[in-house]
Short mmCIF file of C-alpha atoms in Angstrom, two decimals:
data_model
loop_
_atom_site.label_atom_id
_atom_site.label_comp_id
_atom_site.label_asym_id
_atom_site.label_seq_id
_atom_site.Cartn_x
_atom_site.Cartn_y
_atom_site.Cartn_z
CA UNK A 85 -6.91 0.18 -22.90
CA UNK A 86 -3.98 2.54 -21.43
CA UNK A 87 -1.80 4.30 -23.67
CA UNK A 88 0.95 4.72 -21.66
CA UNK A 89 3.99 3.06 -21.82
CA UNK A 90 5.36 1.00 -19.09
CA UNK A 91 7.58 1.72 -16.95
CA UNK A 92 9.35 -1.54 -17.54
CA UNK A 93 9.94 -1.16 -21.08
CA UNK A 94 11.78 2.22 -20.53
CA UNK A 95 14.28 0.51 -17.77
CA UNK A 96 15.51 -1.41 -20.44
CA UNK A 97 19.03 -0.63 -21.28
CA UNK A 98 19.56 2.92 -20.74
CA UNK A 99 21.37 5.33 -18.36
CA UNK A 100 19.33 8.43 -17.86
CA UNK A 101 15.43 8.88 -17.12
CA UNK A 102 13.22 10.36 -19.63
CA UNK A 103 12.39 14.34 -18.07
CA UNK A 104 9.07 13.24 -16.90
CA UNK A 105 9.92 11.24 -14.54
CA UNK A 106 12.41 13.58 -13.08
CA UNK A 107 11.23 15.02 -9.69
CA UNK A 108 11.64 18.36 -8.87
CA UNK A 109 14.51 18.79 -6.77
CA UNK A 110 12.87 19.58 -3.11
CA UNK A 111 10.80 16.22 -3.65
CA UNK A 112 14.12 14.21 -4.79
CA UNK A 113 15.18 11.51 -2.29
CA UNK A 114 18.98 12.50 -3.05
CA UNK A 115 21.65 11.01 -1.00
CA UNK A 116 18.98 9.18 0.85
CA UNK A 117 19.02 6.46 -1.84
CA UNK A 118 22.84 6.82 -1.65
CA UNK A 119 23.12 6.00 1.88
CA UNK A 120 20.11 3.81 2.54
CA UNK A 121 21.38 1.91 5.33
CA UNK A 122 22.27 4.75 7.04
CA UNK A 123 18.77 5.97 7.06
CA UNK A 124 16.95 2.33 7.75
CA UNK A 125 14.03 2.83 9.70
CA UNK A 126 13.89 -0.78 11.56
CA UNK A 127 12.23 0.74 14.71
CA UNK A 128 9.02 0.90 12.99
CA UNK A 129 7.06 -0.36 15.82
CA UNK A 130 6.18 -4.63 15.10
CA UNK A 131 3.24 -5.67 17.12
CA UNK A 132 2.85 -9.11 17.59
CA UNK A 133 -1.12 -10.33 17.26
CA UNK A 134 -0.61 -13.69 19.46
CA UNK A 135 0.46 -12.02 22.46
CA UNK A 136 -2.29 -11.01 25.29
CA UNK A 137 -4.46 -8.01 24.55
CA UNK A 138 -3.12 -6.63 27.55
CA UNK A 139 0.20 -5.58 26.02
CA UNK A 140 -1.39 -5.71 22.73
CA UNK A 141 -3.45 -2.55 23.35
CA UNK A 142 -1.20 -0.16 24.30
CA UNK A 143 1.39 -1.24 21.59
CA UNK A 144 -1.32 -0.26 19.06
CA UNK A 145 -2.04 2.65 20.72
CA UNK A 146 1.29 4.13 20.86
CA UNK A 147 2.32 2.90 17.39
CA UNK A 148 -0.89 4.80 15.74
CA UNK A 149 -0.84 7.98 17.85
CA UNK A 150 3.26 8.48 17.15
CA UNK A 151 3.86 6.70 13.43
CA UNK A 152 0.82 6.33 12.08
CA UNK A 153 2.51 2.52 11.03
CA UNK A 154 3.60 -0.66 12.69
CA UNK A 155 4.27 -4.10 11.18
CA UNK A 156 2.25 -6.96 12.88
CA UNK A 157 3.21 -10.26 13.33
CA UNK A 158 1.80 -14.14 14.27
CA UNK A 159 -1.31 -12.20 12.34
CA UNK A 160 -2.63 -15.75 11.28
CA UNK A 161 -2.42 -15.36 7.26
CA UNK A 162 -0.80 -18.25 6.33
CA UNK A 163 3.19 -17.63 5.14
CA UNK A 164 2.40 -19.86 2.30
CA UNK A 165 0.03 -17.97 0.79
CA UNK A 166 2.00 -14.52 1.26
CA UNK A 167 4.81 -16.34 -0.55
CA UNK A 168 2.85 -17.43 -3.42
CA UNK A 169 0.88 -14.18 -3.79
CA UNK A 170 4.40 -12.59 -4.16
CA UNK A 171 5.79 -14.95 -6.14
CA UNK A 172 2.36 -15.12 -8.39
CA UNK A 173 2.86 -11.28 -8.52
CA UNK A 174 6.43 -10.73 -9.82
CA UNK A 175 6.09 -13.88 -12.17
CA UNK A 176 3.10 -11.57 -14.00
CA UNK A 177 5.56 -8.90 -14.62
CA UNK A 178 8.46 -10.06 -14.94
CA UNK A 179 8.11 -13.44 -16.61
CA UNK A 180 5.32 -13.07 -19.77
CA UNK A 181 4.97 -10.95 -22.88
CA UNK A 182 3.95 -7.45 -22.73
CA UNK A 183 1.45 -7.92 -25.38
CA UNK A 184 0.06 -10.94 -23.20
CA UNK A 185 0.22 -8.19 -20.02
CA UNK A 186 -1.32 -5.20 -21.90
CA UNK A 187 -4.47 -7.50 -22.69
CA UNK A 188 -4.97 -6.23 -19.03
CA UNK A 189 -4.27 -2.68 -19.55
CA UNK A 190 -6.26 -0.34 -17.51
CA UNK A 191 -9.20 2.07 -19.22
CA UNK A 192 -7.79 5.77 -18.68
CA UNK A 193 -10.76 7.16 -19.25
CA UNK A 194 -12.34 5.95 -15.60
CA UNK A 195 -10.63 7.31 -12.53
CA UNK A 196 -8.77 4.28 -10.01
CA UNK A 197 -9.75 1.87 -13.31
CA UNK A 198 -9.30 -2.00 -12.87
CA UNK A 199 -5.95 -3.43 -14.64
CA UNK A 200 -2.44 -3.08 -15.96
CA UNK A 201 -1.83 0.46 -15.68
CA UNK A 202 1.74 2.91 -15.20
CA UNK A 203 0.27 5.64 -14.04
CA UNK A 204 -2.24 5.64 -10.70
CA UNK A 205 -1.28 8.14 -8.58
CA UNK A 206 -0.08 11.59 -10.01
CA UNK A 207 -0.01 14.71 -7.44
CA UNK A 208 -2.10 17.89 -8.08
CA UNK A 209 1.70 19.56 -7.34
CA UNK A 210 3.41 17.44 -9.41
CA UNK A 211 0.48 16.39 -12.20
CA UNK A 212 3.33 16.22 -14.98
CA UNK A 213 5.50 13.70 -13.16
CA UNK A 214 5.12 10.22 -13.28
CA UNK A 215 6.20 7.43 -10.78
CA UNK A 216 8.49 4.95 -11.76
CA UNK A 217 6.52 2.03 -11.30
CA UNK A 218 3.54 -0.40 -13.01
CA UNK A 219 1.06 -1.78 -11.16
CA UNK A 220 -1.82 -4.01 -11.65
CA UNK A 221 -4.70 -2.87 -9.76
CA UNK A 222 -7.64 -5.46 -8.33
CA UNK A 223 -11.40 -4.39 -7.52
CA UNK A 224 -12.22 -7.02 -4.66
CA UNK A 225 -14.76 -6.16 -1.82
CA UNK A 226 -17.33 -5.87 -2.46
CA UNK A 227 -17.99 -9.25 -3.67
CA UNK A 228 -20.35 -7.33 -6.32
CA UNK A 229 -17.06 -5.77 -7.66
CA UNK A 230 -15.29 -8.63 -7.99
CA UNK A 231 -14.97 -10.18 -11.04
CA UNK A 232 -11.48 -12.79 -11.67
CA UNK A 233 -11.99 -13.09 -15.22
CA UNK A 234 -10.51 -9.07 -15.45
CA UNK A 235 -7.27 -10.37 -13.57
CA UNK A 236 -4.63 -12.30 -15.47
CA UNK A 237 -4.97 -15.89 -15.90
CA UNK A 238 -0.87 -16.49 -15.96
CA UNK A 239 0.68 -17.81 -14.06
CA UNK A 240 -2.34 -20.33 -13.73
CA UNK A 241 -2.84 -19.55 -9.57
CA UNK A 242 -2.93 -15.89 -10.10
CA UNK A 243 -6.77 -15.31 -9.46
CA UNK A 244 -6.96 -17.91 -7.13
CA UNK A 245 -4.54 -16.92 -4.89
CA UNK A 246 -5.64 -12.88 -5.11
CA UNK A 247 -9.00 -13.86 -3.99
CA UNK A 248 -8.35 -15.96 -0.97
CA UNK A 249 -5.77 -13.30 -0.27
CA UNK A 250 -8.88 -10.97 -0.23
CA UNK A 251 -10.82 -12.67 2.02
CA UNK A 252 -7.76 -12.96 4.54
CA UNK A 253 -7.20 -8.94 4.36
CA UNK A 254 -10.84 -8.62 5.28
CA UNK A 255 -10.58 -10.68 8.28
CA UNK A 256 -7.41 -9.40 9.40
CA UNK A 257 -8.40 -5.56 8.71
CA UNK A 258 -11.90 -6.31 10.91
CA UNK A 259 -9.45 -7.94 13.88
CA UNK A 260 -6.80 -4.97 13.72
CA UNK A 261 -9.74 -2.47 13.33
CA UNK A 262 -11.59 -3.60 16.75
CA UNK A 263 -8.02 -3.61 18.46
CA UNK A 264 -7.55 -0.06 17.48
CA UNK A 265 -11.10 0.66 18.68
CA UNK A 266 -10.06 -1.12 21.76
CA UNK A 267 -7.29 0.81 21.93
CA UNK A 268 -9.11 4.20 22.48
CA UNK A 269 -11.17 2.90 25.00
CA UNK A 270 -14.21 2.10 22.33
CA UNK A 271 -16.39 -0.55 22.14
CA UNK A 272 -14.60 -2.58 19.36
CA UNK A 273 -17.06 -2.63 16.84
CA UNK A 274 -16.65 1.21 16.99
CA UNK A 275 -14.10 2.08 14.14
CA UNK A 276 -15.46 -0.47 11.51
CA UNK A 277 -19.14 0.53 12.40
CA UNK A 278 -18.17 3.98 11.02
CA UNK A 279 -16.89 2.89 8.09
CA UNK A 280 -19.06 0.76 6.68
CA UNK A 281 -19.27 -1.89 4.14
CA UNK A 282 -15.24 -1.98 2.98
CA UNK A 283 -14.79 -1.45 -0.64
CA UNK A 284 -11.31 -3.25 -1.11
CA UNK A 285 -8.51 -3.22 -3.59
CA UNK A 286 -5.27 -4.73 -4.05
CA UNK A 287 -2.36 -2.87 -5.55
CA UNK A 288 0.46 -4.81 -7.13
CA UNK A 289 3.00 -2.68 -7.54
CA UNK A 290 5.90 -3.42 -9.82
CA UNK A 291 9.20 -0.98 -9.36
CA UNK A 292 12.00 -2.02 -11.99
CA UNK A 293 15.59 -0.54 -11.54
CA UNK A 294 16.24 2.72 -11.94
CA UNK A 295 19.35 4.74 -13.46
CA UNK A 296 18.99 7.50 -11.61
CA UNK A 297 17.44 6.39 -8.03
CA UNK A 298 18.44 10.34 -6.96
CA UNK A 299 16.02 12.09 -9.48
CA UNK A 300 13.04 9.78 -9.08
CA UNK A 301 10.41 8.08 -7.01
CA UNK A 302 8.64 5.07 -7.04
CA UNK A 303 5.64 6.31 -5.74
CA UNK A 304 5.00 9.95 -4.94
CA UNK A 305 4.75 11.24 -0.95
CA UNK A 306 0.91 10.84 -0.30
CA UNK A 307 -1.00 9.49 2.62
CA UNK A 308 -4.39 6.86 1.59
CA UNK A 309 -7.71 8.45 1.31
CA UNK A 310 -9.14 5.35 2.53
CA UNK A 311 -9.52 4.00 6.19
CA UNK A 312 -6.97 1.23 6.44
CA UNK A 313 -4.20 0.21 4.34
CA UNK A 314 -2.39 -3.25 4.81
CA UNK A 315 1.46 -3.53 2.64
CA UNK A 316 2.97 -6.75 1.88
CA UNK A 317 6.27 -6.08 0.79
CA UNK A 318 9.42 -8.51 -0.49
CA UNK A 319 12.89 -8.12 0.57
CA UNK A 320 14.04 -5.57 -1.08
CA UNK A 321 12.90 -2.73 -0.05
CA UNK A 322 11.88 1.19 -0.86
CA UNK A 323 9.09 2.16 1.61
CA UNK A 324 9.99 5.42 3.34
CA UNK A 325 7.50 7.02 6.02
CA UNK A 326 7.80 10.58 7.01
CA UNK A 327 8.47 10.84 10.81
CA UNK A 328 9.05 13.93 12.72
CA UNK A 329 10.26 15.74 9.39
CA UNK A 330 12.48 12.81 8.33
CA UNK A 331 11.88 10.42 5.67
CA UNK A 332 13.18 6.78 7.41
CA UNK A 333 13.30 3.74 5.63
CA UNK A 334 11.13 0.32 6.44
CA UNK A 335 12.95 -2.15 6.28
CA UNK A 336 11.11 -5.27 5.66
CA UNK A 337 10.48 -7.66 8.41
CA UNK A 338 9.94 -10.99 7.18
CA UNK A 339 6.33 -12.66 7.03
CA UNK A 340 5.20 -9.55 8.53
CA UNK A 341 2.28 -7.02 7.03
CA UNK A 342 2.95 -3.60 7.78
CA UNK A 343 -0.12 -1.65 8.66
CA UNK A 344 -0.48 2.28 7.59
CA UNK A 345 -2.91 4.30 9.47
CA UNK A 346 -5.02 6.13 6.54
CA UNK A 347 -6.95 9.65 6.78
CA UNK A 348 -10.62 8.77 7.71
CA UNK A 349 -9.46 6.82 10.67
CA UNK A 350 -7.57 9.87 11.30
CA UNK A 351 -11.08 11.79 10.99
CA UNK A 352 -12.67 8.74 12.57
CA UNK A 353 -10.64 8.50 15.65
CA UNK A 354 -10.85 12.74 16.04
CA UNK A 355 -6.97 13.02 15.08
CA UNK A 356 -5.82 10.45 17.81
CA UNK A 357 -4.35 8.65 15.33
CA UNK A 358 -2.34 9.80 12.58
CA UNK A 359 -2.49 8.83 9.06
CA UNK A 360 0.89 7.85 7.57
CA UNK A 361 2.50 10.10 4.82
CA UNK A 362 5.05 7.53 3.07
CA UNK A 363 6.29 7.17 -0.57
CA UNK A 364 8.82 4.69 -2.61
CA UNK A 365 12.18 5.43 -3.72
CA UNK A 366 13.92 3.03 -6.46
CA UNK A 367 17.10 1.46 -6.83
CA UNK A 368 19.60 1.14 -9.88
CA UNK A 369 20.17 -2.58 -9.40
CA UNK A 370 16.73 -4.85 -8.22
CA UNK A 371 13.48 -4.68 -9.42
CA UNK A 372 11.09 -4.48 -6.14
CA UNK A 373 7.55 -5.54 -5.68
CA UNK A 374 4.64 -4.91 -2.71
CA UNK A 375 0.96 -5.83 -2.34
CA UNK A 376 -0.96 -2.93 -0.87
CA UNK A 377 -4.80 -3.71 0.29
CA UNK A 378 -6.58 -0.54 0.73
CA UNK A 379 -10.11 -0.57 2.98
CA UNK A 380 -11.79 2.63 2.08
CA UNK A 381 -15.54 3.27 3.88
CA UNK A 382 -18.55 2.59 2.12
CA UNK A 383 -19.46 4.91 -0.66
CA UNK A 384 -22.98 6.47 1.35
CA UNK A 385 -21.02 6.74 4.85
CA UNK A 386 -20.70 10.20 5.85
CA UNK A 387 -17.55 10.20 7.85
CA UNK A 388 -17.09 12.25 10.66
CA UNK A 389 -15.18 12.00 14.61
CA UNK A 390 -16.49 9.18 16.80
CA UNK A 391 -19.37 11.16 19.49
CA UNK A 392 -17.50 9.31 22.17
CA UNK A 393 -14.17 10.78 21.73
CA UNK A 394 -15.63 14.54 20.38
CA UNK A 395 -17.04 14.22 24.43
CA UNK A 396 -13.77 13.14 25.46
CA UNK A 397 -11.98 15.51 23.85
CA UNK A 398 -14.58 18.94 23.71
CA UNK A 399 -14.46 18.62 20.09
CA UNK A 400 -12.90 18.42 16.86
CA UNK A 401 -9.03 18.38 17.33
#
C-alpha cells in the first residue's frame, strides 16, 4: 500500500501549495496558465481515419515528422464507450470514500506498480517534486497481466468498461501503427513487427484544482518510453506539447483520441518521426481527468532503426 497522500486530499480548502510541489521556476508554466486561450494550440493536426488512405497517408506523415501528435477522428471506438469510461473514471475519484479508494493503493516498493497511486512519474532533475495529480494505473496487455479483480469494483461498470476499452486501444494502435508504416513507404506490418507483443497500460489520471496553477504542474515535461501512446481527454483541458521551443495548448476535440508519437518509434522509424515532449498544467477552478493507453514493445525485443530506412537514409540519423 502507498504512503503518500493524495493529491486530492491536499486541494481541499487551502490557498497555497505545500513546497514540494512547487516547481522550480524555469520549469513553471507562469503566465501560460494565466492566458491559456491565448496560447491554445487547436492546430494540432486531426486526421480523420474514414477518409481514403490516399490523403490519409500523407496527413500521418506530416503530423509525425513535424509534431510528433495529431488527434484522429471517425477512429471506430464507439462514443459510448469513451463517455462511460470517462464518466466511470471521474465517478472513482471523485464520488467514493478515500478509505474505499486507498483499498487500491499502489505498492511503492515495485517500480510502474498496479493501483491508486500520487506519485508515478518524478524527474531525475526534479526527483523532489511531485505532480499535482492521482492516478489509478491498469496492467492490461498482455492478457497474462491482466487481472480485474486489482481494479475497483465502484462504480459497478468500472472493470468492465476498462477492459473492452483495452481491447479497442489494441485494435486501434495495430490500425494507426500499419498507417504510420505505410506512411514511410513500409510494408505495414513493419512498425508493429518491431515491437513486438504490446505490453499495455491505462493511466487514469485525476488533476484536482489547484491554488497556485503558476507554481505547479500536473504532470512533469517528459516524452513516453514506450512505442505508442493513445490520450483520451475530457473537456477541460491541460495538455501542453512542446513545439518549436513553445509549449501550445491541446485543446480537446470532442470524441477524438489524440495520438503522441513515443521514443522507440522514434528509434524505430530512424528519427523520421519525432516523439512528443508534452506535460499538464492545472487550473484553480475544475478538476480535469484523461485516459492515457501506453503500447510499450515487448520486454525481449531489442529495438533498433528499421534496415529499410538505415538503407534509405545511410544510417542512423
Amino acid at each position: 500500500m502507498e504512503g503518500a497522500v493524495r493529491v486530492q486530499i491536499l486541494s481541499q480548502g487551502i490557498s497555497e501549495v505545500p513546497s514540494q510541489y512547487i516547481q522550480p521556476p524555469k520549469n513553471r508554466p507562469g503566465s501560460v496558465t494565466e492566458n491559456i486561450a491565448d496560447l491554445s494550440c487547436k492546430h494540432v493536426p486531426a486526421v480523420d481515419l474514414s477518409s481514403e488512405k490516399e490523403s490519409v497517408l500523407p496527413a500521418i506523415r506530416e503530423a509525425c515528422r513535424d509534431w510528433g501528435a495529431f488527434h484522429v477522428i471517425n477512429h471506430g471506438v464507439p462514443t459510448k464507450l469513451l463517455d462511460d469510461l470517462r464518466r466511470a473514471c471521474f465517478s472513482f475519484f471523485n464520488d467514493f470514500p478515500m478509505e474505499d479508494k486507498l483499498k487500491y493503493a499502489c505498492n511503492p516498493n515495485f517500480a510502474a506498480s498496479e493501483g491508486y497511486g500520487s506519485r508515478l512519474l518524478v524527474s531525475s532533475e526534479n526527483e523532489t517534486v511531485l505532480d499535482w495529480r492521482d492516478y489509478f494505473d491498469h496492467h492490461t496487455l498482455p492478457l497474462s497481466r491482466r487481472n480485474p479483480s486489482a481494479w475497483p469494483h465502484f462504480p459497478p461498470e468500472y472493470r468492465e468498461l476498462m477492459a473492452n476499452y483495452s481491447d479497442e486501444m489494441k485494435a486501434l494502435v495495430q490500425r494507426l501503427l500499419a498507417l504510420m508504416s505505410e506512411s514511410l513507404g513500409l510494408k505495414a506490418s513493419c512498425i508493429e513487427d518491431a515491437v513486438g507483443e504490446f505490453y499495455q497500460n491505462i493511466t487514469a489520471s485525476y488533476y484536482p484544482p489547484c491554488p497556485r496553477p503558476d507554481l505547479t504542474l500536473g504532470l512533469q515535461s517528459h516524452s513516453d518510453i514506450g512505442a505508442i501512446t493513445l490520450l483520451m481527454q475530457d473537456n477541460v483541458g491541460g495538455l501542453q506539447v512542446l513545439k518549436d521551443g513553445e509549449w501550445l495548448l491541446v485543446d480537446p476535440l470532442p470524441n477524438a483520441i489524440l495520438v503522441l508519437v513515443a521514443d522507440q518509434t522514434e528509434i524505430i522509424t530512424n528519427g523520421q518521426y519525432k516523439t512528443c515532449v508534452h506535460r499538464a498544467v492545472t487550473n484553480a477552478s475544475k478538476a480535469r481527468l484523461s485516459i492515457a493507453t501506453f503500447h510499450d514493445p515487448a520486454k525481449t525485443v531489442r529495438i533498433s532503426p528499421v534496415s529499410d530506412l538505415l538503407q534509405k537514409h545511410g544510417g542512423i540519423r
